[in-house]
Amino acid sequence: MQLKLMCHGEAVECGRTDDCHSAMCSRELMLKVMHSLVSPHIKPVLNRIFEIQELFQLADVVCLGENQLHHVVRMCEHAIQIRENCLQELGISREKLLTAVLFHDSGKGEEVDDRGFGGRKMKQVKVPRKLKHFGIPSWVEFSTPLHDHIERGLVIGETYNLKDDILEAIVLHHHVKILPETLRLMARGLFLPGVIYEDILHYKPGQYAVGGSTLSQAVAVIDQLCAIERKFEGRVCLNGEPEKMEDELVKDLVIGVTDTSDPRISLLGNCLDGRETVILLDIRSFGSFVASNSEYKVQSMKKEVLHTIRSVIRVQDFYREKDMVSLVGGDEYAVITKVLEDNIIKKMINRIRAAIKGRTGFDVRYGFGTGGTIEGNFHIARDMANSQKGY
Protein backbone atom coordinates (compact mmCIF):
# COMPACT_ATOMS: atom_id res chain seq x y z
CA MET A 1 0.00 0.00 0.00
CA GLN A 2 1.03 3.58 -0.58
CA LEU A 3 1.31 6.09 2.24
CA LYS A 4 -1.51 8.66 2.09
CA LEU A 5 -2.61 11.81 3.87
CA MET A 6 -5.88 13.61 3.38
CA CYS A 7 -5.60 17.19 2.14
CA HIS A 8 -8.66 19.23 1.09
CA GLY A 9 -10.58 15.94 1.03
CA GLU A 10 -8.17 14.22 -1.38
CA ALA A 11 -5.57 11.57 -0.71
CA VAL A 12 -1.97 12.66 -1.22
CA GLU A 13 0.35 9.75 -2.01
CA CYS A 14 4.07 9.63 -1.43
CA GLY A 15 4.56 6.96 -4.10
CA ARG A 16 6.35 4.54 -1.77
CA THR A 17 5.19 1.45 0.05
CA ASP A 18 4.13 1.61 3.69
CA ASP A 19 7.21 -0.30 4.79
CA CYS A 20 9.26 2.75 3.83
CA HIS A 21 10.64 4.53 6.90
CA SER A 22 12.92 6.90 5.02
CA ALA A 23 13.13 10.44 6.36
CA MET A 24 13.10 11.58 2.74
CA CYS A 25 9.75 9.84 2.27
CA SER A 26 8.23 11.86 5.12
CA ARG A 27 9.82 15.05 3.82
CA GLU A 28 8.42 14.62 0.32
CA LEU A 29 4.97 13.78 1.65
CA MET A 30 4.94 16.77 3.99
CA LEU A 31 6.08 19.05 1.18
CA LYS A 32 3.21 17.86 -1.03
CA VAL A 33 0.70 18.61 1.72
CA MET A 34 2.16 22.01 2.62
CA HIS A 35 2.42 23.07 -1.04
CA SER A 36 -1.31 22.47 -1.35
CA LEU A 37 -2.08 24.61 1.69
CA VAL A 38 -0.08 27.79 1.10
CA SER A 39 -0.03 30.60 -1.43
CA PRO A 40 2.18 29.92 -4.47
CA HIS A 41 4.61 32.73 -3.62
CA ILE A 42 5.48 31.09 -0.28
CA LYS A 43 6.51 27.74 -1.77
CA PRO A 44 10.23 28.61 -2.19
CA VAL A 45 10.42 29.18 1.58
CA LEU A 46 9.07 25.75 2.48
CA ASN A 47 12.30 23.96 1.60
CA ARG A 48 14.10 26.19 4.10
CA ILE A 49 11.73 25.07 6.85
CA PHE A 50 12.91 21.50 6.33
CA GLU A 51 16.49 22.65 6.77
CA ILE A 52 15.74 23.78 10.35
CA GLN A 53 15.10 20.68 12.43
CA GLU A 54 13.88 22.70 15.42
CA LEU A 55 10.90 24.00 13.46
CA PHE A 56 9.42 20.49 13.17
CA GLN A 57 8.29 20.54 16.82
CA LEU A 58 6.28 23.74 16.19
CA ALA A 59 3.84 21.71 14.10
CA ASP A 60 2.54 20.22 17.36
CA VAL A 61 2.44 23.42 19.42
CA VAL A 62 -0.64 25.65 19.67
CA CYS A 63 -0.07 28.99 21.38
CA LEU A 64 -2.75 31.67 21.77
CA GLY A 65 -5.00 29.55 19.59
CA GLU A 66 -2.62 29.37 16.61
CA ASN A 67 -0.46 26.49 15.41
CA GLN A 68 3.09 27.78 15.74
CA LEU A 69 4.39 26.33 12.48
CA HIS A 70 1.51 28.09 10.73
CA HIS A 71 2.52 31.27 12.58
CA VAL A 72 6.04 31.02 11.16
CA VAL A 73 4.72 30.37 7.64
CA ARG A 74 2.33 33.31 7.92
CA MET A 75 5.16 35.59 9.04
CA CYS A 76 7.14 34.43 6.01
CA GLU A 77 4.19 35.38 3.81
CA HIS A 78 4.29 38.90 5.24
CA ALA A 79 8.06 39.10 4.76
CA ILE A 80 7.72 38.07 1.11
CA GLN A 81 4.89 40.58 0.50
CA ILE A 82 6.89 43.67 1.52
CA ARG A 83 7.68 45.80 -1.50
CA GLU A 84 11.34 45.73 -2.53
CA ASN A 85 11.75 49.51 -2.61
CA CYS A 86 10.60 49.73 1.03
CA LEU A 87 13.13 47.09 2.07
CA GLN A 88 15.82 49.08 0.30
CA GLU A 89 14.84 52.22 2.21
CA LEU A 90 14.96 50.23 5.45
CA GLY A 91 18.38 48.83 4.52
CA ILE A 92 17.21 45.23 5.01
CA SER A 93 17.76 42.31 2.67
CA ARG A 94 14.78 40.03 2.16
CA GLU A 95 17.01 37.01 2.69
CA LYS A 96 18.07 38.17 6.17
CA LEU A 97 14.50 39.08 7.08
CA LEU A 98 13.24 35.64 6.08
CA THR A 99 16.04 33.93 8.02
CA ALA A 100 15.25 35.95 11.16
CA VAL A 101 11.54 35.19 10.78
CA LEU A 102 12.17 31.47 10.35
CA PHE A 103 14.28 31.30 13.53
CA HIS A 104 12.49 33.83 15.74
CA ASP A 105 10.26 31.26 17.50
CA SER A 106 12.46 28.19 16.95
CA GLY A 107 12.96 27.84 20.72
CA LYS A 108 9.26 27.32 21.47
CA GLY A 109 8.01 24.00 22.80
CA GLU A 110 5.25 22.43 24.81
CA GLU A 111 5.73 24.96 27.64
CA VAL A 112 3.65 27.47 25.64
CA ASP A 113 1.14 24.98 24.27
CA ASP A 114 -2.36 26.16 25.18
CA ARG A 115 -3.64 22.59 25.33
CA GLY A 116 -1.26 21.65 28.14
CA PHE A 117 -1.12 24.91 30.02
CA GLY A 118 -3.59 23.79 32.65
CA GLY A 119 -3.55 25.98 35.73
CA ARG A 120 -0.05 27.32 35.15
CA LYS A 121 0.29 31.08 35.28
CA MET A 122 2.80 33.50 33.88
CA LYS A 123 5.52 34.36 36.38
CA GLN A 124 7.84 37.34 36.21
CA VAL A 125 11.49 36.26 36.13
CA LYS A 126 14.86 37.92 35.75
CA VAL A 127 16.18 38.49 32.27
CA PRO A 128 18.68 35.68 31.52
CA ARG A 129 22.28 36.85 31.69
CA LYS A 130 22.94 35.61 28.15
CA LEU A 131 20.31 38.03 26.79
CA LYS A 132 21.63 41.12 28.56
CA HIS A 133 24.44 41.21 26.01
CA PHE A 134 21.78 42.36 23.51
CA GLY A 135 20.75 45.32 25.64
CA ILE A 136 17.65 43.93 27.39
CA PRO A 137 17.51 45.76 30.75
CA SER A 138 16.47 44.05 33.95
CA TRP A 139 13.25 46.08 34.29
CA VAL A 140 11.46 44.89 31.12
CA GLU A 141 8.54 42.49 31.25
CA PHE A 142 10.07 39.01 31.05
CA SER A 143 7.89 36.05 31.98
CA THR A 144 8.15 32.31 32.18
CA PRO A 145 7.07 30.24 30.31
CA LEU A 146 6.06 32.87 27.69
CA HIS A 147 9.57 34.19 27.04
CA ASP A 148 11.57 31.01 27.66
CA HIS A 149 11.86 30.46 23.92
CA ILE A 150 13.98 33.58 23.43
CA GLU A 151 17.12 32.23 25.09
CA ARG A 152 16.61 28.80 23.50
CA GLY A 153 16.13 30.47 20.13
CA LEU A 154 19.42 32.29 20.57
CA VAL A 155 21.23 29.03 21.31
CA ILE A 156 19.65 27.38 18.27
CA GLY A 157 20.62 30.35 16.07
CA GLU A 158 24.21 30.11 17.29
CA THR A 159 24.37 26.41 16.35
CA TYR A 160 23.40 27.41 12.80
CA ASN A 161 26.15 30.08 12.78
CA LEU A 162 23.70 32.90 12.14
CA LYS A 163 25.09 36.43 11.87
CA ASP A 164 24.93 38.76 14.86
CA ASP A 165 22.18 40.99 13.45
CA ILE A 166 19.92 37.96 12.90
CA LEU A 167 20.65 36.70 16.42
CA GLU A 168 19.71 40.13 17.75
CA ALA A 169 16.38 39.99 15.87
CA ILE A 170 15.65 36.59 17.45
CA VAL A 171 16.40 37.91 20.94
CA LEU A 172 14.64 41.28 20.68
CA HIS A 173 11.45 40.48 18.74
CA HIS A 174 9.40 40.84 21.95
CA HIS A 175 11.23 43.88 23.33
CA VAL A 176 12.72 46.07 20.60
CA LYS A 177 11.42 49.64 20.34
CA ILE A 178 9.69 50.02 16.96
CA LEU A 179 10.54 53.48 15.69
CA PRO A 180 7.82 55.44 13.85
CA GLU A 181 9.95 55.78 10.71
CA THR A 182 10.59 52.03 10.54
CA LEU A 183 6.92 51.30 11.10
CA ARG A 184 5.89 53.87 8.49
CA LEU A 185 8.05 52.18 5.84
CA MET A 186 6.85 48.72 6.87
CA ALA A 187 3.22 49.87 6.73
CA ARG A 188 3.79 51.33 3.29
CA GLY A 189 5.54 48.17 2.11
CA LEU A 190 2.69 45.99 3.37
CA PHE A 191 -0.18 48.34 2.40
CA LEU A 192 -1.39 48.53 6.02
CA PRO A 193 -4.25 50.88 7.00
CA GLY A 194 -3.75 53.60 9.59
CA VAL A 195 -5.54 51.71 12.37
CA ILE A 196 -2.99 48.87 12.16
CA TYR A 197 -0.11 51.37 12.20
CA GLU A 198 -1.47 52.99 15.35
CA ASP A 199 -2.15 49.64 17.03
CA ILE A 200 1.46 48.51 16.55
CA LEU A 201 3.00 51.89 17.35
CA HIS A 202 1.29 52.16 20.75
CA TYR A 203 1.34 48.49 21.81
CA LYS A 204 2.96 47.93 25.24
CA PRO A 205 5.42 50.85 25.21
CA GLY A 206 6.83 49.68 28.55
CA GLN A 207 7.85 46.34 27.08
CA TYR A 208 8.84 47.32 23.53
CA ALA A 209 11.49 49.77 24.73
CA VAL A 210 14.89 48.27 23.93
CA GLY A 211 17.02 49.88 21.26
CA GLY A 212 17.75 47.59 18.34
CA SER A 213 18.49 47.32 14.64
CA THR A 214 16.00 47.92 11.85
CA LEU A 215 15.99 44.18 11.16
CA SER A 216 14.92 43.48 14.75
CA GLN A 217 12.18 46.08 14.45
CA ALA A 218 10.94 44.59 11.18
CA VAL A 219 10.60 41.12 12.73
CA ALA A 220 8.76 42.63 15.72
CA VAL A 221 6.36 44.48 13.39
CA ILE A 222 5.50 41.31 11.49
CA ASP A 223 5.07 39.38 14.75
CA GLN A 224 2.64 42.01 16.04
CA LEU A 225 0.83 41.98 12.71
CA CYS A 226 0.15 38.27 13.17
CA ALA A 227 -1.13 39.00 16.70
CA ILE A 228 -3.56 41.55 15.23
CA GLU A 229 -4.75 38.95 12.73
CA ARG A 230 -5.48 36.58 15.62
CA LYS A 231 -7.39 39.34 17.40
CA PHE A 232 -9.60 40.02 14.39
CA GLU A 233 -9.74 36.32 13.42
CA GLY A 234 -8.81 37.12 9.84
CA ARG A 235 -5.99 38.14 7.57
CA VAL A 236 -4.84 41.72 7.63
CA CYS A 237 -4.94 43.76 4.41
CA LEU A 238 -2.11 43.02 2.01
CA ASN A 239 -1.89 44.02 -1.64
CA GLY A 240 -5.36 43.26 -3.06
CA GLU A 241 -6.85 42.10 0.24
CA PRO A 242 -8.11 45.53 1.41
CA GLU A 243 -10.30 45.80 -1.68
CA LYS A 244 -11.56 42.24 -1.19
CA MET A 245 -12.40 43.01 2.43
CA GLU A 246 -14.11 46.25 1.39
CA ASP A 247 -16.13 44.40 -1.26
CA GLU A 248 -17.44 41.87 1.27
CA LEU A 249 -18.04 44.51 3.97
CA VAL A 250 -20.16 46.78 1.75
CA LYS A 251 -22.32 43.84 0.67
CA ASP A 252 -22.87 42.88 4.31
CA LEU A 253 -23.71 46.45 5.30
CA VAL A 254 -26.26 47.16 2.56
CA ILE A 255 -28.18 43.92 3.14
CA GLY A 256 -28.11 44.41 6.92
CA VAL A 257 -26.16 41.31 8.01
CA THR A 258 -23.64 43.54 9.83
CA ASP A 259 -23.54 47.06 11.24
CA THR A 260 -21.11 49.85 12.08
CA SER A 261 -19.59 47.85 14.94
CA ASP A 262 -17.98 45.52 12.39
CA PRO A 263 -14.18 45.51 13.07
CA ARG A 264 -13.43 45.44 9.32
CA ILE A 265 -14.45 49.12 9.15
CA SER A 266 -11.59 50.10 11.47
CA LEU A 267 -9.21 47.74 9.71
CA LEU A 268 -9.88 49.64 6.49
CA GLY A 269 -9.14 52.93 8.25
CA ASN A 270 -12.73 54.15 8.04
CA CYS A 271 -15.48 55.28 10.41
CA LEU A 272 -19.24 54.98 9.84
CA ASP A 273 -22.21 56.15 11.90
CA GLY A 274 -24.81 54.02 10.06
CA ARG A 275 -26.61 56.95 8.35
CA GLU A 276 -24.43 57.18 5.24
CA THR A 277 -25.78 57.70 1.73
CA VAL A 278 -25.90 54.67 -0.56
CA ILE A 279 -25.57 55.00 -4.33
CA LEU A 280 -26.58 52.10 -6.60
CA LEU A 281 -25.22 51.81 -10.16
CA ASP A 282 -26.74 49.21 -12.50
CA ILE A 283 -25.03 48.54 -15.86
CA ARG A 284 -27.38 48.91 -18.83
CA SER A 285 -27.54 46.15 -21.48
CA PHE A 286 -25.07 43.96 -19.60
CA GLY A 287 -27.17 40.87 -20.29
CA SER A 288 -26.41 41.16 -24.02
CA PHE A 289 -22.69 41.39 -23.24
CA VAL A 290 -22.91 38.26 -21.07
CA ALA A 291 -24.71 36.32 -23.82
CA SER A 292 -22.10 37.06 -26.45
CA ASN A 293 -18.85 36.81 -24.47
CA SER A 294 -16.87 34.24 -22.50
CA GLU A 295 -17.05 34.04 -18.71
CA TYR A 296 -13.48 35.31 -18.55
CA LYS A 297 -14.40 38.49 -20.44
CA VAL A 298 -17.54 38.96 -18.36
CA GLN A 299 -15.65 38.76 -15.06
CA SER A 300 -12.87 40.99 -16.42
CA MET A 301 -15.44 43.61 -17.41
CA LYS A 302 -17.06 43.51 -13.97
CA LYS A 303 -13.66 44.11 -12.36
CA GLU A 304 -12.91 46.91 -14.81
CA VAL A 305 -16.13 48.69 -13.84
CA LEU A 306 -15.38 48.21 -10.13
CA HIS A 307 -11.85 49.58 -10.52
CA THR A 308 -13.19 52.51 -12.54
CA ILE A 309 -15.66 53.46 -9.79
CA ARG A 310 -12.94 53.15 -7.15
CA SER A 311 -10.53 55.30 -9.14
CA VAL A 312 -13.08 58.10 -9.48
CA ILE A 313 -14.20 58.27 -5.86
CA ARG A 314 -10.63 57.87 -4.58
CA VAL A 315 -9.60 60.95 -6.52
CA GLN A 316 -12.42 63.11 -5.26
CA ASP A 317 -12.07 61.82 -1.69
CA PHE A 318 -8.28 62.07 -1.44
CA TYR A 319 -8.37 64.48 1.50
CA ARG A 320 -11.01 62.77 3.62
CA GLU A 321 -12.28 59.34 4.51
CA LYS A 322 -12.66 57.23 1.43
CA ASP A 323 -16.03 56.05 0.18
CA MET A 324 -16.50 52.29 -0.04
CA VAL A 325 -17.55 50.33 -3.13
CA SER A 326 -18.72 46.80 -3.88
CA LEU A 327 -20.17 44.67 -6.63
CA VAL A 328 -23.39 43.66 -4.85
CA GLY A 329 -25.18 41.79 -7.63
CA GLY A 330 -24.64 40.41 -11.10
CA ASP A 331 -24.17 43.88 -12.58
CA GLU A 332 -25.01 46.20 -9.66
CA TYR A 333 -22.49 48.28 -7.71
CA ALA A 334 -23.07 50.00 -4.38
CA VAL A 335 -21.18 53.04 -3.05
CA ILE A 336 -21.37 54.02 0.62
CA THR A 337 -20.49 57.70 1.11
CA LYS A 338 -20.76 60.35 3.82
CA VAL A 339 -21.96 62.92 1.25
CA LEU A 340 -25.53 63.95 2.07
CA GLU A 341 -26.31 66.83 -0.29
CA ASP A 342 -28.37 65.75 -3.32
CA ASN A 343 -26.63 68.10 -5.75
CA ILE A 344 -23.16 66.81 -4.80
CA ILE A 345 -24.34 63.20 -4.96
CA LYS A 346 -25.67 63.78 -8.48
CA LYS A 347 -22.32 65.29 -9.52
CA MET A 348 -20.57 62.21 -8.12
CA ILE A 349 -22.89 59.94 -10.09
CA ASN A 350 -22.37 61.88 -13.32
CA ARG A 351 -18.60 61.71 -12.86
CA ILE A 352 -18.77 57.95 -12.26
CA ARG A 353 -21.10 57.41 -15.25
CA ALA A 354 -18.78 59.36 -17.52
CA ALA A 355 -15.76 57.36 -16.36
CA ILE A 356 -17.50 54.00 -16.88
CA LYS A 357 -18.76 55.09 -20.31
CA GLY A 358 -15.31 56.24 -21.32
CA ARG A 359 -13.52 53.08 -20.23
CA THR A 360 -16.05 50.38 -21.07
CA GLY A 361 -18.71 51.90 -23.34
CA PHE A 362 -21.49 50.99 -20.90
CA ASP A 363 -24.03 53.41 -19.48
CA VAL A 364 -25.63 52.85 -16.07
CA ARG A 365 -28.98 53.24 -14.36
CA TYR A 366 -28.57 54.81 -10.96
CA GLY A 367 -30.30 55.62 -7.72
CA PHE A 368 -29.38 56.89 -4.29
CA GLY A 369 -30.85 56.92 -0.83
CA THR A 370 -30.22 59.32 2.05
CA GLY A 371 -31.66 60.09 5.46
CA GLY A 372 -32.09 56.57 6.76
CA THR A 373 -29.98 53.60 7.72
CA ILE A 374 -27.45 52.16 5.29
CA GLU A 375 -29.74 49.19 4.62
CA GLY A 376 -32.79 51.43 4.16
CA ASN A 377 -30.92 53.83 1.89
CA PHE A 378 -29.80 50.90 -0.26
CA HIS A 379 -33.42 49.85 -0.88
CA ILE A 380 -34.37 53.43 -1.78
CA ALA A 381 -31.45 53.57 -4.21
CA ARG A 382 -32.46 50.25 -5.81
CA ASP A 383 -36.08 51.39 -6.25
CA MET A 384 -34.88 54.61 -7.92
CA ALA A 385 -32.56 52.67 -10.26
CA ASN A 386 -35.29 50.15 -11.12
CA SER A 387 -37.67 53.00 -12.02
CA GLN A 388 -35.32 53.90 -14.89
CA LYS A 389 -35.73 50.55 -16.62
CA GLY A 390 -37.43 50.70 -20.00
CA TYR A 391 -36.11 54.10 -21.04
XYZ file of C-alpha atoms in Angstrom:
391
model
C 0.000 0.000 0.000
C 1.030 3.581 -0.582
C 1.311 6.091 2.241
C -1.506 8.658 2.091
C -2.610 11.806 3.869
C -5.882 13.610 3.383
C -5.599 17.194 2.142
C -8.663 19.235 1.086
C -10.580 15.939 1.027
C -8.172 14.220 -1.382
C -5.573 11.568 -0.706
C -1.970 12.662 -1.225
C 0.351 9.751 -2.013
C 4.070 9.634 -1.427
C 4.558 6.961 -4.102
C 6.349 4.541 -1.765
C 5.191 1.447 0.046
C 4.130 1.606 3.688
C 7.206 -0.300 4.789
C 9.256 2.751 3.826
C 10.640 4.527 6.897
C 12.918 6.899 5.021
C 13.130 10.439 6.361
C 13.103 11.578 2.741
C 9.746 9.840 2.266
C 8.230 11.857 5.120
C 9.822 15.049 3.825
C 8.420 14.623 0.320
C 4.972 13.777 1.646
C 4.937 16.766 3.988
C 6.081 19.052 1.180
C 3.208 17.865 -1.028
C 0.698 18.609 1.717
C 2.163 22.011 2.616
C 2.421 23.070 -1.039
C -1.306 22.468 -1.349
C -2.076 24.614 1.695
C -0.077 27.787 1.104
C -0.029 30.599 -1.426
C 2.179 29.916 -4.473
C 4.607 32.728 -3.617
C 5.484 31.092 -0.279
C 6.514 27.740 -1.772
C 10.225 28.609 -2.186
C 10.419 29.184 1.580
C 9.068 25.746 2.479
C 12.299 23.959 1.602
C 14.096 26.189 4.096
C 11.726 25.067 6.845
C 12.908 21.497 6.332
C 16.492 22.654 6.771
C 15.740 23.777 10.347
C 15.102 20.676 12.431
C 13.876 22.696 15.419
C 10.895 23.995 13.461
C 9.419 20.491 13.165
C 8.285 20.539 16.821
C 6.279 23.738 16.195
C 3.840 21.713 14.098
C 2.542 20.218 17.365
C 2.438 23.416 19.424
C -0.641 25.648 19.667
C -0.068 28.992 21.381
C -2.751 31.671 21.769
C -4.996 29.553 19.587
C -2.621 29.368 16.606
C -0.461 26.494 15.413
C 3.088 27.777 15.744
C 4.390 26.333 12.477
C 1.507 28.086 10.730
C 2.516 31.266 12.581
C 6.035 31.019 11.158
C 4.721 30.375 7.643
C 2.328 33.307 7.923
C 5.160 35.590 9.037
C 7.144 34.428 6.008
C 4.186 35.381 3.809
C 4.287 38.902 5.244
C 8.064 39.102 4.760
C 7.717 38.073 1.111
C 4.890 40.579 0.503
C 6.895 43.665 1.518
C 7.682 45.802 -1.505
C 11.344 45.726 -2.528
C 11.753 49.512 -2.614
C 10.600 49.730 1.026
C 13.133 47.090 2.073
C 15.822 49.078 0.305
C 14.841 52.222 2.214
C 14.963 50.230 5.447
C 18.380 48.835 4.525
C 17.207 45.233 5.014
C 17.762 42.310 2.672
C 14.778 40.033 2.155
C 17.013 37.012 2.690
C 18.073 38.167 6.169
C 14.502 39.082 7.085
C 13.245 35.638 6.078
C 16.040 33.931 8.021
C 15.253 35.949 11.160
C 11.543 35.191 10.782
C 12.170 31.467 10.354
C 14.283 31.298 13.527
C 12.485 33.829 15.735
C 10.265 31.262 17.504
C 12.456 28.193 16.953
C 12.956 27.841 20.717
C 9.262 27.316 21.470
C 8.015 24.000 22.804
C 5.247 22.426 24.815
C 5.729 24.956 27.636
C 3.652 27.475 25.637
C 1.144 24.979 24.268
C -2.363 26.161 25.185
C -3.638 22.593 25.325
C -1.262 21.651 28.137
C -1.118 24.909 30.020
C -3.586 23.785 32.646
C -3.551 25.979 35.726
C -0.046 27.315 35.151
C 0.286 31.077 35.281
C 2.804 33.499 33.877
C 5.518 34.361 36.379
C 7.840 37.339 36.213
C 11.493 36.255 36.134
C 14.863 37.916 35.750
C 16.179 38.488 32.267
C 18.677 35.676 31.523
C 22.284 36.845 31.688
C 22.941 35.605 28.153
C 20.315 38.028 26.794
C 21.630 41.121 28.563
C 24.443 41.210 26.006
C 21.784 42.365 23.506
C 20.746 45.325 25.637
C 17.652 43.935 27.394
C 17.506 45.756 30.747
C 16.468 44.047 33.953
C 13.251 46.075 34.294
C 11.462 44.886 31.123
C 8.542 42.489 31.247
C 10.069 39.007 31.050
C 7.887 36.051 31.985
C 8.146 32.311 32.177
C 7.070 30.244 30.312
C 6.057 32.868 27.692
C 9.568 34.188 27.039
C 11.566 31.012 27.656
C 11.862 30.457 23.925
C 13.984 33.576 23.431
C 17.124 32.229 25.092
C 16.610 28.801 23.505
C 16.126 30.467 20.128
C 19.420 32.293 20.571
C 21.233 29.029 21.309
C 19.645 27.378 18.269
C 20.617 30.347 16.074
C 24.205 30.107 17.292
C 24.369 26.412 16.355
C 23.400 27.413 12.798
C 26.153 30.081 12.780
C 23.696 32.901 12.145
C 25.095 36.426 11.871
C 24.926 38.759 14.856
C 22.179 40.989 13.454
C 19.919 37.963 12.903
C 20.651 36.703 16.423
C 19.711 40.134 17.748
C 16.380 39.988 15.871
C 15.652 36.592 17.454
C 16.404 37.911 20.936
C 14.638 41.276 20.677
C 11.453 40.477 18.737
C 9.398 40.839 21.953
C 11.232 43.878 23.328
C 12.725 46.066 20.601
C 11.424 49.638 20.338
C 9.694 50.015 16.964
C 10.543 53.479 15.685
C 7.824 55.442 13.847
C 9.951 55.784 10.705
C 10.591 52.027 10.538
C 6.925 51.301 11.102
C 5.892 53.867 8.489
C 8.048 52.185 5.836
C 6.848 48.717 6.874
C 3.224 49.870 6.731
C 3.787 51.328 3.286
C 5.545 48.170 2.111
C 2.693 45.994 3.375
C -0.179 48.337 2.403
C -1.389 48.530 6.016
C -4.250 50.882 6.997
C -3.754 53.597 9.592
C -5.537 51.707 12.365
C -2.987 48.873 12.163
C -0.114 51.371 12.196
C -1.468 52.994 15.346
C -2.147 49.639 17.026
C 1.456 48.512 16.550
C 3.001 51.894 17.350
C 1.294 52.155 20.747
C 1.344 48.490 21.809
C 2.955 47.929 25.243
C 5.424 50.845 25.215
C 6.829 49.681 28.548
C 7.846 46.340 27.078
C 8.838 47.321 23.535
C 11.486 49.767 24.730
C 14.894 48.272 23.930
C 17.023 49.878 21.256
C 17.747 47.586 18.340
C 18.486 47.320 14.639
C 16.005 47.925 11.852
C 15.993 44.183 11.160
C 14.916 43.482 14.749
C 12.176 46.084 14.452
C 10.937 44.593 11.176
C 10.598 41.125 12.727
C 8.761 42.631 15.716
C 6.364 44.482 13.388
C 5.501 41.307 11.490
C 5.073 39.378 14.751
C 2.637 42.007 16.038
C 0.834 41.985 12.708
C 0.150 38.274 13.170
C -1.135 39.001 16.701
C -3.558 41.546 15.234
C -4.747 38.946 12.733
C -5.478 36.577 15.617
C -7.395 39.339 17.402
C -9.596 40.019 14.390
C -9.736 36.324 13.420
C -8.810 37.120 9.836
C -5.989 38.141 7.574
C -4.838 41.724 7.632
C -4.941 43.757 4.414
C -2.113 43.023 2.014
C -1.890 44.015 -1.644
C -5.357 43.258 -3.058
C -6.846 42.105 0.236
C -8.112 45.526 1.407
C -10.302 45.795 -1.680
C -11.559 42.241 -1.194
C -12.396 43.012 2.430
C -14.113 46.251 1.386
C -16.130 44.404 -1.258
C -17.436 41.874 1.274
C -18.038 44.507 3.967
C -20.157 46.776 1.749
C -22.321 43.839 0.673
C -22.867 42.875 4.310
C -23.712 46.446 5.305
C -26.261 47.161 2.559
C -28.175 43.919 3.140
C -28.109 44.407 6.923
C -26.164 41.311 8.006
C -23.643 43.539 9.828
C -23.545 47.062 11.241
C -21.112 49.847 12.078
C -19.588 47.849 14.942
C -17.981 45.524 12.385
C -14.178 45.509 13.070
C -13.434 45.440 9.323
C -14.447 49.117 9.148
C -11.595 50.104 11.466
C -9.205 47.741 9.709
C -9.884 49.643 6.491
C -9.135 52.928 8.254
C -12.728 54.145 8.042
C -15.483 55.276 10.408
C -19.244 54.983 9.841
C -22.213 56.145 11.901
C -24.813 54.021 10.060
C -26.609 56.953 8.354
C -24.429 57.176 5.238
C -25.776 57.705 1.735
C -25.904 54.667 -0.555
C -25.571 55.000 -4.330
C -26.577 52.104 -6.596
C -25.224 51.808 -10.156
C -26.745 49.213 -12.498
C -25.033 48.539 -15.862
C -27.378 48.911 -18.830
C -27.539 46.147 -21.477
C -25.067 43.963 -19.602
C -27.165 40.869 -20.294
C -26.412 41.157 -24.020
C -22.689 41.388 -23.244
C -22.905 38.262 -21.071
C -24.715 36.319 -23.820
C -22.103 37.055 -26.455
C -18.847 36.808 -24.473
C -16.866 34.244 -22.500
C -17.046 34.039 -18.713
C -13.484 35.310 -18.551
C -14.399 38.491 -20.445
C -17.541 38.959 -18.357
C -15.646 38.764 -15.062
C -12.867 40.993 -16.417
C -15.438 43.608 -17.413
C -17.062 43.513 -13.969
C -13.660 44.112 -12.364
C -12.909 46.913 -14.814
C -16.134 48.694 -13.839
C -15.382 48.211 -10.132
C -11.849 49.581 -10.520
C -13.186 52.506 -12.542
C -15.664 53.458 -9.793
C -12.942 53.151 -7.152
C -10.529 55.301 -9.138
C -13.083 58.104 -9.481
C -14.197 58.273 -5.862
C -10.634 57.866 -4.577
C -9.597 60.951 -6.519
C -12.424 63.113 -5.260
C -12.067 61.818 -1.686
C -8.277 62.067 -1.437
C -8.366 64.484 1.500
C -11.007 62.774 3.619
C -12.276 59.337 4.515
C -12.659 57.232 1.427
C -16.026 56.049 0.176
C -16.500 52.288 -0.045
C -17.551 50.333 -3.134
C -18.716 46.799 -3.877
C -20.168 44.672 -6.633
C -23.386 43.660 -4.850
C -25.183 41.787 -7.630
C -24.641 40.406 -11.101
C -24.174 43.885 -12.575
C -25.009 46.200 -9.657
C -22.487 48.283 -7.713
C -23.070 50.004 -4.380
C -21.183 53.039 -3.052
C -21.370 54.024 0.624
C -20.493 57.703 1.107
C -20.761 60.351 3.820
C -21.955 62.922 1.249
C -25.535 63.949 2.074
C -26.306 66.833 -0.294
C -28.366 65.755 -3.321
C -26.627 68.102 -5.752
C -23.158 66.812 -4.799
C -24.342 63.200 -4.955
C -25.668 63.784 -8.481
C -22.322 65.288 -9.517
C -20.572 62.214 -8.119
C -22.889 59.942 -10.087
C -22.369 61.883 -13.321
C -18.601 61.709 -12.859
C -18.769 57.953 -12.257
C -21.096 57.406 -15.248
C -18.775 59.362 -17.520
C -15.758 57.364 -16.364
C -17.504 54.001 -16.880
C -18.762 55.089 -20.310
C -15.307 56.241 -21.324
C -13.521 53.078 -20.234
C -16.055 50.381 -21.073
C -18.714 51.896 -23.344
C -21.487 50.989 -20.897
C -24.032 53.407 -19.482
C -25.631 52.845 -16.071
C -28.976 53.243 -14.355
C -28.573 54.808 -10.960
C -30.298 55.621 -7.721
C -29.376 56.895 -4.295
C -30.849 56.921 -0.829
C -30.224 59.322 2.048
C -31.659 60.091 5.458
C -32.094 56.567 6.758
C -29.982 53.598 7.725
C -27.454 52.162 5.288
C -29.740 49.191 4.623
C -32.788 51.429 4.157
C -30.920 53.827 1.890
C -29.802 50.905 -0.259
C -33.416 49.846 -0.882
C -34.368 53.433 -1.778
C -31.449 53.567 -4.214
C -32.455 50.249 -5.812
C -36.080 51.388 -6.249
C -34.879 54.606 -7.922
C -32.556 52.670 -10.257
C -35.291 50.148 -11.120
C -37.671 53.000 -12.023
C -35.318 53.904 -14.890
C -35.727 50.548 -16.625
C -37.429 50.701 -20.003
C -36.108 54.099 -21.036
